[in-house]
Structures are given as C-alpha cells and as structure tokens.
Coordinates of C-alpha atoms in Angstrom, one line a residue:
M112 CA -8.0 0.7 -78.8
A113 CA -7.9 -2.8 -77.3
A114 CA -8.8 -4.1 -73.9
A115 CA -7.0 -6.8 -72.0
L116 CA -9.1 -10.0 -71.7
R117 CA -9.0 -11.1 -68.1
L118 CA -11.6 -13.9 -67.9
N119 CA -12.1 -16.6 -65.4
P120 CA -13.9 -19.7 -66.8
L121 CA -17.6 -18.7 -67.2
L122 CA -20.6 -20.5 -66.1
S123 CA -23.8 -20.5 -68.1
T124 CA -26.1 -17.6 -67.4
L125 CA -28.8 -19.5 -69.3
A126 CA -30.9 -20.4 -66.4
V127 CA -31.4 -19.0 -62.9
I128 CA -33.8 -19.4 -60.0
L129 CA -36.0 -16.4 -59.3
V130 CA -36.9 -15.5 -55.7
F131 CA -39.3 -12.6 -55.4
S132 CA -38.9 -9.8 -53.0
F133 CA -42.0 -7.6 -53.2
T134 CA -43.1 -4.2 -52.1
E135 CA -46.9 -3.9 -51.8
A136 CA -48.5 -4.8 -55.1
T137 CA -50.1 -1.4 -55.3
N138 CA -46.8 0.4 -54.6
S139 CA -45.7 2.2 -57.8
S140 CA -42.1 1.5 -57.1
G141 CA -42.6 -2.1 -58.2
F142 CA -40.6 -5.1 -57.1
T143 CA -37.2 -6.8 -57.5
V144 CA -36.3 -10.4 -58.1
D145 CA -33.1 -12.2 -57.2
L146 CA -31.5 -14.3 -60.0
I147 CA -29.4 -17.4 -59.3
H148 CA -27.4 -19.0 -62.1
R149 CA -28.7 -22.2 -63.6
D150 CA -25.4 -23.9 -62.7
S151 CA -25.2 -22.4 -59.2
T152 CA -24.8 -24.8 -56.3
L153 CA -28.3 -23.6 -55.2
S154 CA -29.8 -24.7 -58.5
P155 CA -31.6 -28.0 -58.9
Y156 CA -29.7 -28.4 -62.2
Y157 CA -26.3 -28.2 -60.5
N158 CA -24.0 -31.1 -61.4
A159 CA -20.9 -31.2 -59.3
S160 CA -19.1 -33.5 -61.8
H161 CA -19.2 -30.8 -64.5
T162 CA -16.3 -28.4 -64.9
H163 CA -16.7 -24.7 -65.8
F164 CA -15.8 -25.6 -69.3
D165 CA -18.3 -28.4 -69.5
R166 CA -21.0 -25.9 -68.5
L167 CA -20.0 -23.4 -71.3
Y168 CA -20.2 -26.1 -74.0
N169 CA -23.5 -27.3 -72.6
A170 CA -24.7 -23.7 -72.8
F171 CA -23.7 -23.7 -76.5
A172 CA -25.9 -26.8 -77.1
R173 CA -28.8 -25.2 -75.3
S174 CA -28.3 -22.0 -77.3
I175 CA -28.5 -23.9 -80.6
S176 CA -31.6 -25.7 -79.4
R177 CA -33.3 -22.4 -78.4
A178 CA -32.4 -20.7 -81.7
N179 CA -34.1 -23.6 -83.6
R180 CA -37.2 -23.0 -81.6
F181 CA -37.2 -19.3 -82.4
K182 CA -36.9 -20.3 -86.1
A183 CA -40.0 -22.5 -85.8
S184 CA -42.1 -19.8 -84.2
L185 CA -41.0 -17.1 -86.7
Q186 CA -41.9 -19.3 -89.7
S187 CA -45.5 -19.1 -88.4
C188 CA -45.7 -15.3 -88.3
N189 CA -49.4 -15.0 -87.5
S190 CA -49.2 -17.1 -84.3
I191 CA -49.0 -15.9 -80.8
Q192 CA -47.6 -18.8 -78.8
S193 CA -45.4 -19.8 -76.0
N194 CA -41.8 -20.7 -77.0
V195 CA -41.6 -23.6 -74.5
T196 CA -38.1 -24.5 -73.7
A197 CA -37.0 -27.9 -72.2
S198 CA -35.0 -27.9 -69.0
N199 CA -31.8 -28.8 -70.8
S200 CA -32.3 -25.6 -72.8
G201 CA -34.1 -23.8 -70.0
E202 CA -34.0 -20.1 -69.1
Y203 CA -34.9 -19.4 -65.5
L204 CA -36.7 -21.1 -62.6
M205 CA -39.2 -19.0 -60.8
K206 CA -41.2 -20.0 -57.7
I207 CA -44.8 -18.8 -57.6
S208 CA -47.9 -20.2 -55.9
L209 CA -51.3 -20.9 -57.5
G210 CA -54.8 -21.2 -56.1
T211 CA -56.5 -21.1 -52.8
P212 CA -55.1 -22.7 -50.8
A213 CA -51.8 -21.8 -52.5
I214 CA -49.7 -24.6 -54.1
D215 CA -46.1 -23.9 -55.0
V216 CA -45.1 -24.1 -58.7
L217 CA -41.5 -24.0 -59.9
G218 CA -41.6 -22.9 -63.5
V219 CA -39.0 -22.2 -66.2
V220 CA -39.2 -18.5 -67.0
D221 CA -39.4 -17.9 -70.7
T222 CA -38.6 -14.4 -71.9
G223 CA -39.3 -15.7 -75.4
G224 CA -42.8 -16.9 -74.6
D225 CA -46.2 -15.7 -73.3
L226 CA -48.3 -18.5 -71.9
T227 CA -47.7 -19.3 -68.2
W228 CA -48.6 -23.0 -67.6
T229 CA -48.2 -25.8 -65.2
Q230 CA -48.9 -29.5 -65.1
C231 CA -52.4 -30.2 -63.6
K232 CA -54.4 -33.1 -62.3
P233 CA -56.0 -35.2 -63.8
C234 CA -53.0 -35.8 -66.0
I235 CA -53.4 -37.8 -69.2
K236 CA -49.7 -37.8 -70.0
C237 CA -47.2 -35.8 -67.8
Y238 CA -43.5 -35.8 -67.4
K239 CA -42.2 -36.7 -63.9
Q240 CA -41.8 -33.7 -61.6
D241 CA -40.7 -33.3 -58.0
P242 CA -43.3 -30.7 -57.0
P243 CA -46.9 -32.0 -56.6
L244 CA -49.2 -31.5 -59.5
F245 CA -51.6 -28.6 -59.3
D246 CA -55.2 -29.8 -58.8
P247 CA -57.7 -27.2 -59.9
H248 CA -60.6 -29.0 -58.2
H249 CA -59.0 -28.3 -54.8
S250 CA -58.8 -24.6 -55.4
S251 CA -61.7 -22.3 -54.5
T252 CA -60.5 -19.6 -56.9
Y253 CA -59.9 -21.6 -60.1
C254 CA -62.2 -21.1 -63.1
N255 CA -62.0 -22.3 -66.7
V256 CA -62.0 -19.7 -69.4
S257 CA -64.7 -19.6 -72.0
C258 CA -64.0 -20.2 -75.7
K259 CA -65.5 -16.7 -76.4
S260 CA -63.3 -14.9 -73.9
K261 CA -60.8 -12.3 -75.2
S262 CA -58.0 -14.3 -73.6
C263 CA -58.9 -17.4 -75.5
I264 CA -59.1 -15.4 -78.7
N265 CA -55.6 -14.0 -78.0
L266 CA -54.2 -17.6 -78.3
D267 CA -53.1 -18.9 -81.7
R268 CA -56.4 -19.9 -83.3
K269 CA -54.8 -22.9 -84.9
A270 CA -53.9 -24.2 -81.4
V271 CA -57.3 -23.6 -79.7
S272 CA -60.5 -25.7 -79.6
C273 CA -63.5 -25.8 -77.3
G274 CA -63.5 -28.3 -74.5
E275 CA -66.2 -29.4 -72.2
R276 CA -68.8 -26.8 -71.2
N277 CA -67.4 -24.4 -73.9
S278 CA -64.0 -24.1 -72.1
C279 CA -60.9 -22.9 -73.9
F280 CA -58.6 -25.8 -74.7
Y281 CA -55.1 -25.2 -76.2
N282 CA -52.7 -27.6 -77.9
Y283 CA -49.2 -26.3 -78.8
T284 CA -46.7 -28.3 -80.8
Y285 CA -43.1 -27.0 -81.2
G286 CA -40.3 -27.3 -83.7
D287 CA -38.7 -30.2 -81.8
N288 CA -42.0 -32.1 -81.8
S289 CA -42.6 -31.5 -78.1
Y290 CA -46.0 -30.3 -77.1
T291 CA -48.3 -29.2 -74.3
S292 CA -52.1 -29.1 -74.1
G293 CA -54.7 -28.4 -71.5
D294 CA -57.4 -25.9 -70.3
L295 CA -56.8 -22.1 -70.2
G296 CA -57.8 -21.1 -66.6
V297 CA -57.9 -18.1 -64.4
E298 CA -56.5 -18.3 -60.9
T299 CA -55.0 -16.3 -58.0
L300 CA -51.3 -16.0 -58.3
T301 CA -49.2 -15.5 -55.1
F302 CA -45.7 -14.3 -55.0
G303 CA -43.5 -14.9 -51.9
S304 CA -40.1 -13.6 -50.7
T305 CA -37.3 -14.7 -48.4
T306 CA -38.7 -12.2 -45.9
G307 CA -42.0 -14.0 -45.7
H308 CA -44.0 -11.2 -47.4
R309 CA -46.6 -12.6 -49.8
V310 CA -48.7 -10.7 -52.3
K311 CA -51.8 -12.1 -54.0
I312 CA -52.8 -11.1 -57.5
P313 CA -56.3 -12.3 -58.6
R314 CA -57.4 -13.4 -62.0
I315 CA -54.2 -14.3 -63.7
F316 CA -54.7 -16.4 -66.9
F317 CA -52.6 -19.5 -67.2
G318 CA -52.5 -22.9 -68.8
C319 CA -53.6 -25.9 -66.8
S320 CA -51.7 -28.6 -68.8
N321 CA -52.6 -32.3 -68.6
N322 CA -50.9 -33.7 -71.7
N323 CA -47.2 -32.9 -72.2
E324 CA -44.4 -34.6 -74.1
D325 CA -40.6 -34.0 -73.9
I326 CA -41.0 -30.6 -72.2
F327 CA -39.0 -30.5 -69.0
N328 CA -37.5 -32.7 -66.4
E329 CA -38.5 -33.4 -62.8
E330 CA -37.1 -30.2 -61.2
S331 CA -39.7 -27.9 -62.8
S332 CA -43.5 -28.1 -63.3
G333 CA -44.1 -25.7 -66.2
T334 CA -43.2 -22.4 -67.8
I335 CA -43.7 -18.8 -66.9
G336 CA -44.0 -16.4 -69.9
L337 CA -42.4 -13.0 -69.7
G338 CA -42.6 -12.2 -73.4
G339 CA -44.4 -9.2 -75.0
G340 CA -47.7 -10.8 -76.0
P341 CA -51.1 -10.2 -74.4
L342 CA -51.1 -13.3 -72.2
S343 CA -47.6 -12.9 -70.8
L344 CA -47.1 -12.3 -67.1
V345 CA -45.5 -9.0 -68.0
S346 CA -48.7 -7.9 -69.8
Q347 CA -51.0 -9.2 -67.1
L348 CA -49.1 -7.3 -64.4
N349 CA -49.1 -4.2 -66.5
K350 CA -51.3 -2.2 -64.0
Y351 CA -48.7 -2.8 -61.4
I352 CA -45.5 -2.4 -63.4
G353 CA -46.5 -0.1 -66.3
G354 CA -44.8 -2.2 -68.9
K355 CA -41.4 -1.7 -67.3
F356 CA -38.8 -4.2 -66.2
S357 CA -35.0 -4.5 -66.3
Y358 CA -32.2 -6.9 -65.3
C359 CA -28.5 -6.8 -64.5
F360 CA -26.5 -9.9 -65.0
V361 CA -23.4 -10.2 -62.8
P362 CA -20.3 -11.9 -64.1
T363 CA -20.9 -15.6 -63.8
T364 CA -18.0 -16.2 -61.5
S365 CA -19.5 -13.8 -58.9
N366 CA -21.2 -15.1 -55.7
V367 CA -23.6 -12.2 -55.8
S368 CA -27.1 -12.7 -57.2
S369 CA -28.3 -10.9 -60.3
K370 CA -31.4 -8.7 -60.2
L371 CA -34.6 -8.5 -62.2
N372 CA -36.6 -5.4 -61.5
F373 CA -40.3 -4.6 -62.3
G374 CA -42.2 -1.3 -62.4
T375 CA -40.4 2.0 -61.6
N376 CA -37.7 -0.1 -60.0
G377 CA -37.0 -1.3 -63.6
L378 CA -36.3 2.2 -65.0
V379 CA -32.8 2.6 -66.4
S380 CA -31.8 6.2 -66.2
G381 CA -28.9 8.6 -65.5
K382 CA -25.6 9.3 -67.1
G383 CA -24.4 6.8 -69.7
V384 CA -27.9 5.4 -70.7
V385 CA -28.4 4.7 -74.4
S386 CA -31.7 3.5 -75.9
T387 CA -32.9 2.0 -79.1
P388 CA -36.5 1.4 -80.3
L389 CA -38.3 -1.8 -79.8
V390 CA -39.9 -2.9 -83.1
A391 CA -43.4 -4.2 -83.3
K392 CA -43.4 -7.4 -85.3
K393 CA -45.2 -10.8 -85.3
P394 CA -45.1 -12.9 -83.2
S395 CA -45.5 -10.2 -80.6
T396 CA -43.9 -12.4 -78.0
Y397 CA -40.3 -11.5 -78.9
Y398 CA -38.4 -8.3 -78.2
Y399 CA -37.1 -7.0 -81.6
V400 CA -34.4 -4.3 -82.2
T401 CA -32.6 -3.2 -85.3
L402 CA -28.9 -4.0 -85.6
E403 CA -27.3 -1.8 -88.2
G404 CA -23.7 -3.0 -87.9
I405 CA -20.8 -3.9 -85.6
S406 CA -17.4 -2.3 -85.3
I407 CA -14.2 -4.1 -84.5
G408 CA -11.9 -1.3 -83.3
N409 CA -12.2 1.5 -85.8
T410 CA -13.6 -0.6 -88.7
T411 CA -17.4 -0.9 -89.0
F412 CA -19.2 -3.7 -90.8
A413 CA -22.8 -3.2 -92.0
Y414 CA -25.3 -5.9 -91.0
R415 CA -25.8 -8.2 -93.9
T416 CA -27.5 -11.5 -94.6
S417 CA -28.1 -13.8 -97.6
S418 CA -31.8 -12.9 -97.3
K419 CA -32.3 -9.4 -98.8
A420 CA -35.7 -9.1 -97.1
S421 CA -34.2 -9.8 -93.7
A422 CA -31.3 -7.4 -94.3
S423 CA -33.6 -4.5 -95.3
N424 CA -36.3 -4.9 -92.6
V425 CA -36.2 -3.2 -89.2
G426 CA -36.4 -5.5 -86.2
N427 CA -33.7 -7.9 -87.5
M428 CA -32.5 -9.0 -84.1
I429 CA -34.2 -10.5 -81.0
I430 CA -32.9 -9.6 -77.6
D431 CA -33.2 -12.7 -75.5
S432 CA -31.9 -13.1 -72.0
G433 CA -32.4 -16.9 -72.2
T434 CA -29.9 -17.5 -75.0
T435 CA -26.3 -17.6 -73.8
Y436 CA -24.4 -16.8 -77.1
T437 CA -25.1 -14.1 -79.7
F438 CA -26.2 -15.4 -83.1
L439 CA -25.4 -13.5 -86.3
P440 CA -26.1 -14.3 -90.0
P441 CA -23.1 -16.4 -91.3
E442 CA -22.0 -13.8 -93.9
F443 CA -21.9 -11.1 -91.3
H444 CA -20.2 -13.3 -88.7
K445 CA -17.5 -14.1 -91.3
D446 CA -16.8 -10.3 -91.7
L447 CA -16.2 -10.0 -88.0
V448 CA -14.0 -13.1 -87.8
S449 CA -11.8 -11.8 -90.6
A450 CA -11.3 -8.5 -88.7
L451 CA -10.5 -10.2 -85.4
L452 CA -7.8 -12.4 -87.1
K453 CA -6.1 -9.2 -88.2
T454 CA -6.4 -7.4 -84.8
V455 CA -6.0 -10.0 -82.1
Y456 CA -2.2 -10.7 -81.8
A457 CA -2.4 -14.2 -80.3
K458 CA -2.0 -17.7 -81.8
R459 CA -5.1 -18.9 -83.5
V460 CA -6.1 -22.5 -82.5
K461 CA -9.1 -24.7 -83.2
D462 CA -11.7 -25.3 -80.6
P463 CA -11.1 -29.0 -79.9
K464 CA -14.9 -29.5 -79.7
G465 CA -15.4 -27.7 -83.0
V466 CA -18.2 -25.4 -81.9
L467 CA -16.7 -21.9 -81.6
S468 CA -14.5 -19.8 -83.9
P469 CA -12.2 -18.0 -83.8
C470 CA -10.3 -19.3 -80.8
F471 CA -6.9 -18.3 -79.5
G472 CA -4.3 -20.1 -77.5
S473 CA -3.3 -18.2 -74.3
K474 CA -3.0 -18.9 -70.6
G475 CA -2.6 -15.2 -69.9
D476 CA -4.2 -12.0 -70.9
I477 CA -4.8 -11.1 -74.5
D478 CA -5.7 -7.8 -76.0
I479 CA -9.2 -7.7 -77.5
P480 CA -10.3 -4.8 -79.7
I481 CA -13.3 -2.8 -78.6
I482 CA -16.4 -4.3 -80.2
T483 CA -19.4 -1.9 -80.6
A484 CA -22.9 -3.0 -81.6
H485 CA -24.6 -0.2 -83.6
F486 CA -28.4 -0.3 -83.0
T487 CA -30.8 2.2 -84.4
G488 CA -30.1 5.5 -82.7
T489 CA -27.4 4.3 -80.4
D490 CA -24.1 2.5 -79.9
V491 CA -23.5 -0.2 -77.3
K492 CA -19.8 -0.7 -76.5
L493 CA -19.2 -4.3 -75.5
K494 CA -16.3 -5.2 -73.2
P495 CA -14.2 -8.4 -73.6
I496 CA -16.3 -10.3 -71.0
N497 CA -19.3 -9.7 -73.4
T498 CA -17.6 -11.1 -76.5
F499 CA -15.0 -13.7 -75.5
S500 CA -14.9 -16.5 -73.0
R501 CA -12.1 -18.7 -71.6
M502 CA -13.2 -22.1 -72.7
D503 CA -10.3 -23.9 -71.2
D504 CA -7.1 -23.0 -69.3
D505 CA -5.3 -22.1 -72.5
L506 CA -8.3 -21.5 -74.9
V507 CA -10.2 -18.2 -75.4
C508 CA -13.0 -18.1 -78.0
F509 CA -15.3 -15.5 -79.6
T510 CA -18.9 -15.9 -78.2
M511 CA -20.7 -14.6 -81.3
I512 CA -21.6 -17.5 -83.5
P513 CA -23.1 -18.0 -87.0
S514 CA -26.8 -18.6 -86.8
P515 CA -29.2 -21.1 -88.4
D516 CA -31.1 -19.5 -91.3
N517 CA -29.9 -15.9 -90.7
L518 CA -31.6 -15.6 -87.3
A519 CA -30.0 -12.9 -85.2
I520 CA -30.2 -13.1 -81.3
F521 CA -28.4 -10.8 -78.8
G522 CA -27.6 -13.2 -76.0
N523 CA -27.0 -12.9 -72.3
L524 CA -23.2 -13.1 -72.4
A525 CA -23.3 -9.8 -74.3
E526 CA -25.5 -8.3 -71.6
I527 CA -23.2 -9.0 -68.5
N528 CA -22.6 -5.9 -66.4
F529 CA -25.3 -3.9 -68.2
L530 CA -28.5 -2.6 -66.8
V531 CA -30.9 -3.6 -69.6
G532 CA -34.3 -2.0 -69.3
Y533 CA -37.5 -2.6 -71.2
D534 CA -40.1 0.1 -71.4
L535 CA -43.0 -1.4 -73.4
E536 CA -45.1 1.8 -73.1
A537 CA -42.3 4.0 -74.5
K538 CA -41.4 1.1 -76.9
K539 CA -37.6 1.1 -76.2
V540 CA -34.9 -0.9 -74.6
S541 CA -32.1 0.9 -72.8
F542 CA -28.5 -0.1 -71.9
K543 CA -26.2 1.2 -69.2
H544 CA -22.8 0.0 -68.2
A545 CA -23.0 -1.1 -64.5
D546 CA -21.3 -3.1 -61.8
C547 CA -24.1 -5.6 -61.5
T548 CA -22.8 -6.9 -58.2
K549 CA -24.1 -3.5 -56.8
H550 CA -27.5 -3.6 -58.4

C-alpha cells in the first residue's frame, strides 16, 4: 500500500527556542515547554533571504556536522561528555536564568549532551554573544565544586583537573577542534514562562566557562544538556520529573508551536502507543535503541553494516531530536534505495546539489510506499512526511541518508507528528501517531 506524498517545502526542525510554562516545581504533573523552529521568524537565527529549500539544504550540512561529532564521542567509549554543537549545527535555544539576582542565559539545548554551561566572567577567550556574560562573583548563591565531589568525578577524568582552592576544572575538546573549559559550579536555576510564573530550583550543577573556541555565535551563550548522563539537566531534575519527558514535533509549515513535556505530562499512553527498550551503553549521554530492519511496502530488509560487531550489537541506533535527517549504514541504505526505485512510479532525477538520493521529479503528488521501522519489540509506521521532503518545486527526495562510518541516527524529520516519550526509569521510548498541532 502506498500513500500520496503531499508536502509543502519543509523548514529545518533542527533548532527551536524553548519557552517554559511551569506548574509548581513540586507538582507531580510536571511542566510543558513550547518549541519554536530554528528558522521561525521568532528565532534569532532567522534569515529572511533564505528560501525554504535553502533551509533544508543547510539542515543537511548541520546534520552531517552533528553526525561527525557523535562519531568522535563514540570513539572514546569511556567518556561522559557534552556533545557541544555550534550554532550553525545547533539544536534548540532555551531561556533560563542563573544566580541571585537572576541573569538570563540563552543556551543551545543539546539532547546529545550532558553538561549545561554558559560563558562566564572573567573570560580568558570567549566568542561574542548578545546576552551579558554571567558573573559568578555577583551571585550570592554560586559555589565552585570541589575536585573530590561526586559531580566532578562524573565528568570525563581525562577532561578534569584541579583549579584554585581544589575546585573542579574541566576542559573539553571536540572532533572539530572546538573546545570549552572552565569551573564546574553549583547555582540556583530559575525557569520562567510567558505568564510571568517563575520557579527556582537550587543546587544545579553547571559549567562556568571562560575559555571557548569555535562553539557558537552571538545569539547564544552556552549549551543546556538534556542527555542521559548523570550531570544532564534531565538527571538533575529527576526528583521533579521522574525520568520522564516527551515531545511532539509539528509539521514544519505549521504556525503552531511544538511541545516538550516533562514529568507525568511527558507520559505517552493510550491506544496506538508502541514502545521499544532503551539500551544502556557508553557514553551514557545518548539514547540508544535497536533497529532490526526497515520495510518498504511488504518487503523487509534486515539492518546490516560493514562492521559485524555493530550489526550484532543491540543499541545500534541513536534517537536524536537535534539531527534533522535519519542516518543509516551505507549498505543498508543501498538496500532501501533499490526497493524505492522499484516501487515509486515517478521519474528519477539527480539532486542538483548532490546531497540526497534518490530524488524524483514531480510538481504534484507522488505515491510513496509505507515505510516501517522495526525496532526491538515494536514497529513504527512512518508516513511520507517522515521519509520524503520536497526540496524544490519539482524535486522530492528521500530523507534517510548514508552515514559516516556506519553510524545510525533516527532524526527529527522521522519524528514529525509522533508523540515520542522517554521513560528513563522504565528504560523505554514510546511512539504514538498524533496531530502535534493539538498537543
């Protein structure tokens, strides 16, 4: 069975601004966050001179950059580190406040990273940013963290040293030679909302960075880690949210905000919910699942890779809301492309920019076969909007791409109009088809 592809040009879902709308911090129902697309007119990254198609190709470049950073982290399997992502490959922007009195911080949310950090005074080397630098000396609630503290020990030992007065000092270098370094601190974190309600949460560990290179540009002042490791904001908020959060990405042409839910608000339940286990692997930052195969219509292709170890291991795919496209091992991707060429009855054309394949020439609707991702214990049926994008007025392309070095990533285009829920206590991730404009 095939479904007609009716796609308007898509914007990138790679980065959005997060605006918090909280219930009381002690309320077990949790809280919900509005998500605004990176390329929205409300975003500081918005460039009016870019077309819809420019934004999709830019998203492709950001996805490749991000995949390379995942590769660098996975090669150091014993490290627990933040996968810092530059603004041109950024994920989300989230406004929080630090310290007493509170100073606003606009950070790039990193679902593939743990450490939350911001640029601080005095700065040895900082990139230019629009928001003022955080000054720990002007906050009555700031404290440096001792080298002997559990939080310091939870950092990658190769990236930690003792600073002045036995304080914990970190220095992270990434695959693209960017770096960030500074003091691990503890501070009061304040969340605000458009309704004016503010909730303070004491003793949140974060990085007070004063030496950074090639990290972001001036719109943001750091990163906010929502990964699975012990120092992530998700882990530190665990007593409020119980390890539960979910999101629902609207189609990128929608004027309605997406939602990110925490706590019991983040439970995905009811008719149509399917779940697959989250796999514990190192680094613990990432959310791993096991992809067993993909079906094109009635034909199923088993997951395969040139690396026998990767193919036989569970946890062979990372779910990452910050990567736009879905990455598959080249051999496996080739199987799917061959099947699509036999089942999509439209003229095959080359992507003029040479980045996506296969592509088909059509200004109207084309019939796309049902594509199903087979995860351990469940099947997730993907709709055409999850697997194909209109890249130009007469060009439609497959949005699963061959990955560098057999790395598999389930990207955010594949997650549009799904409620995707993470339950870190039950160790599972759940999917439910939804009209995300209503969630």
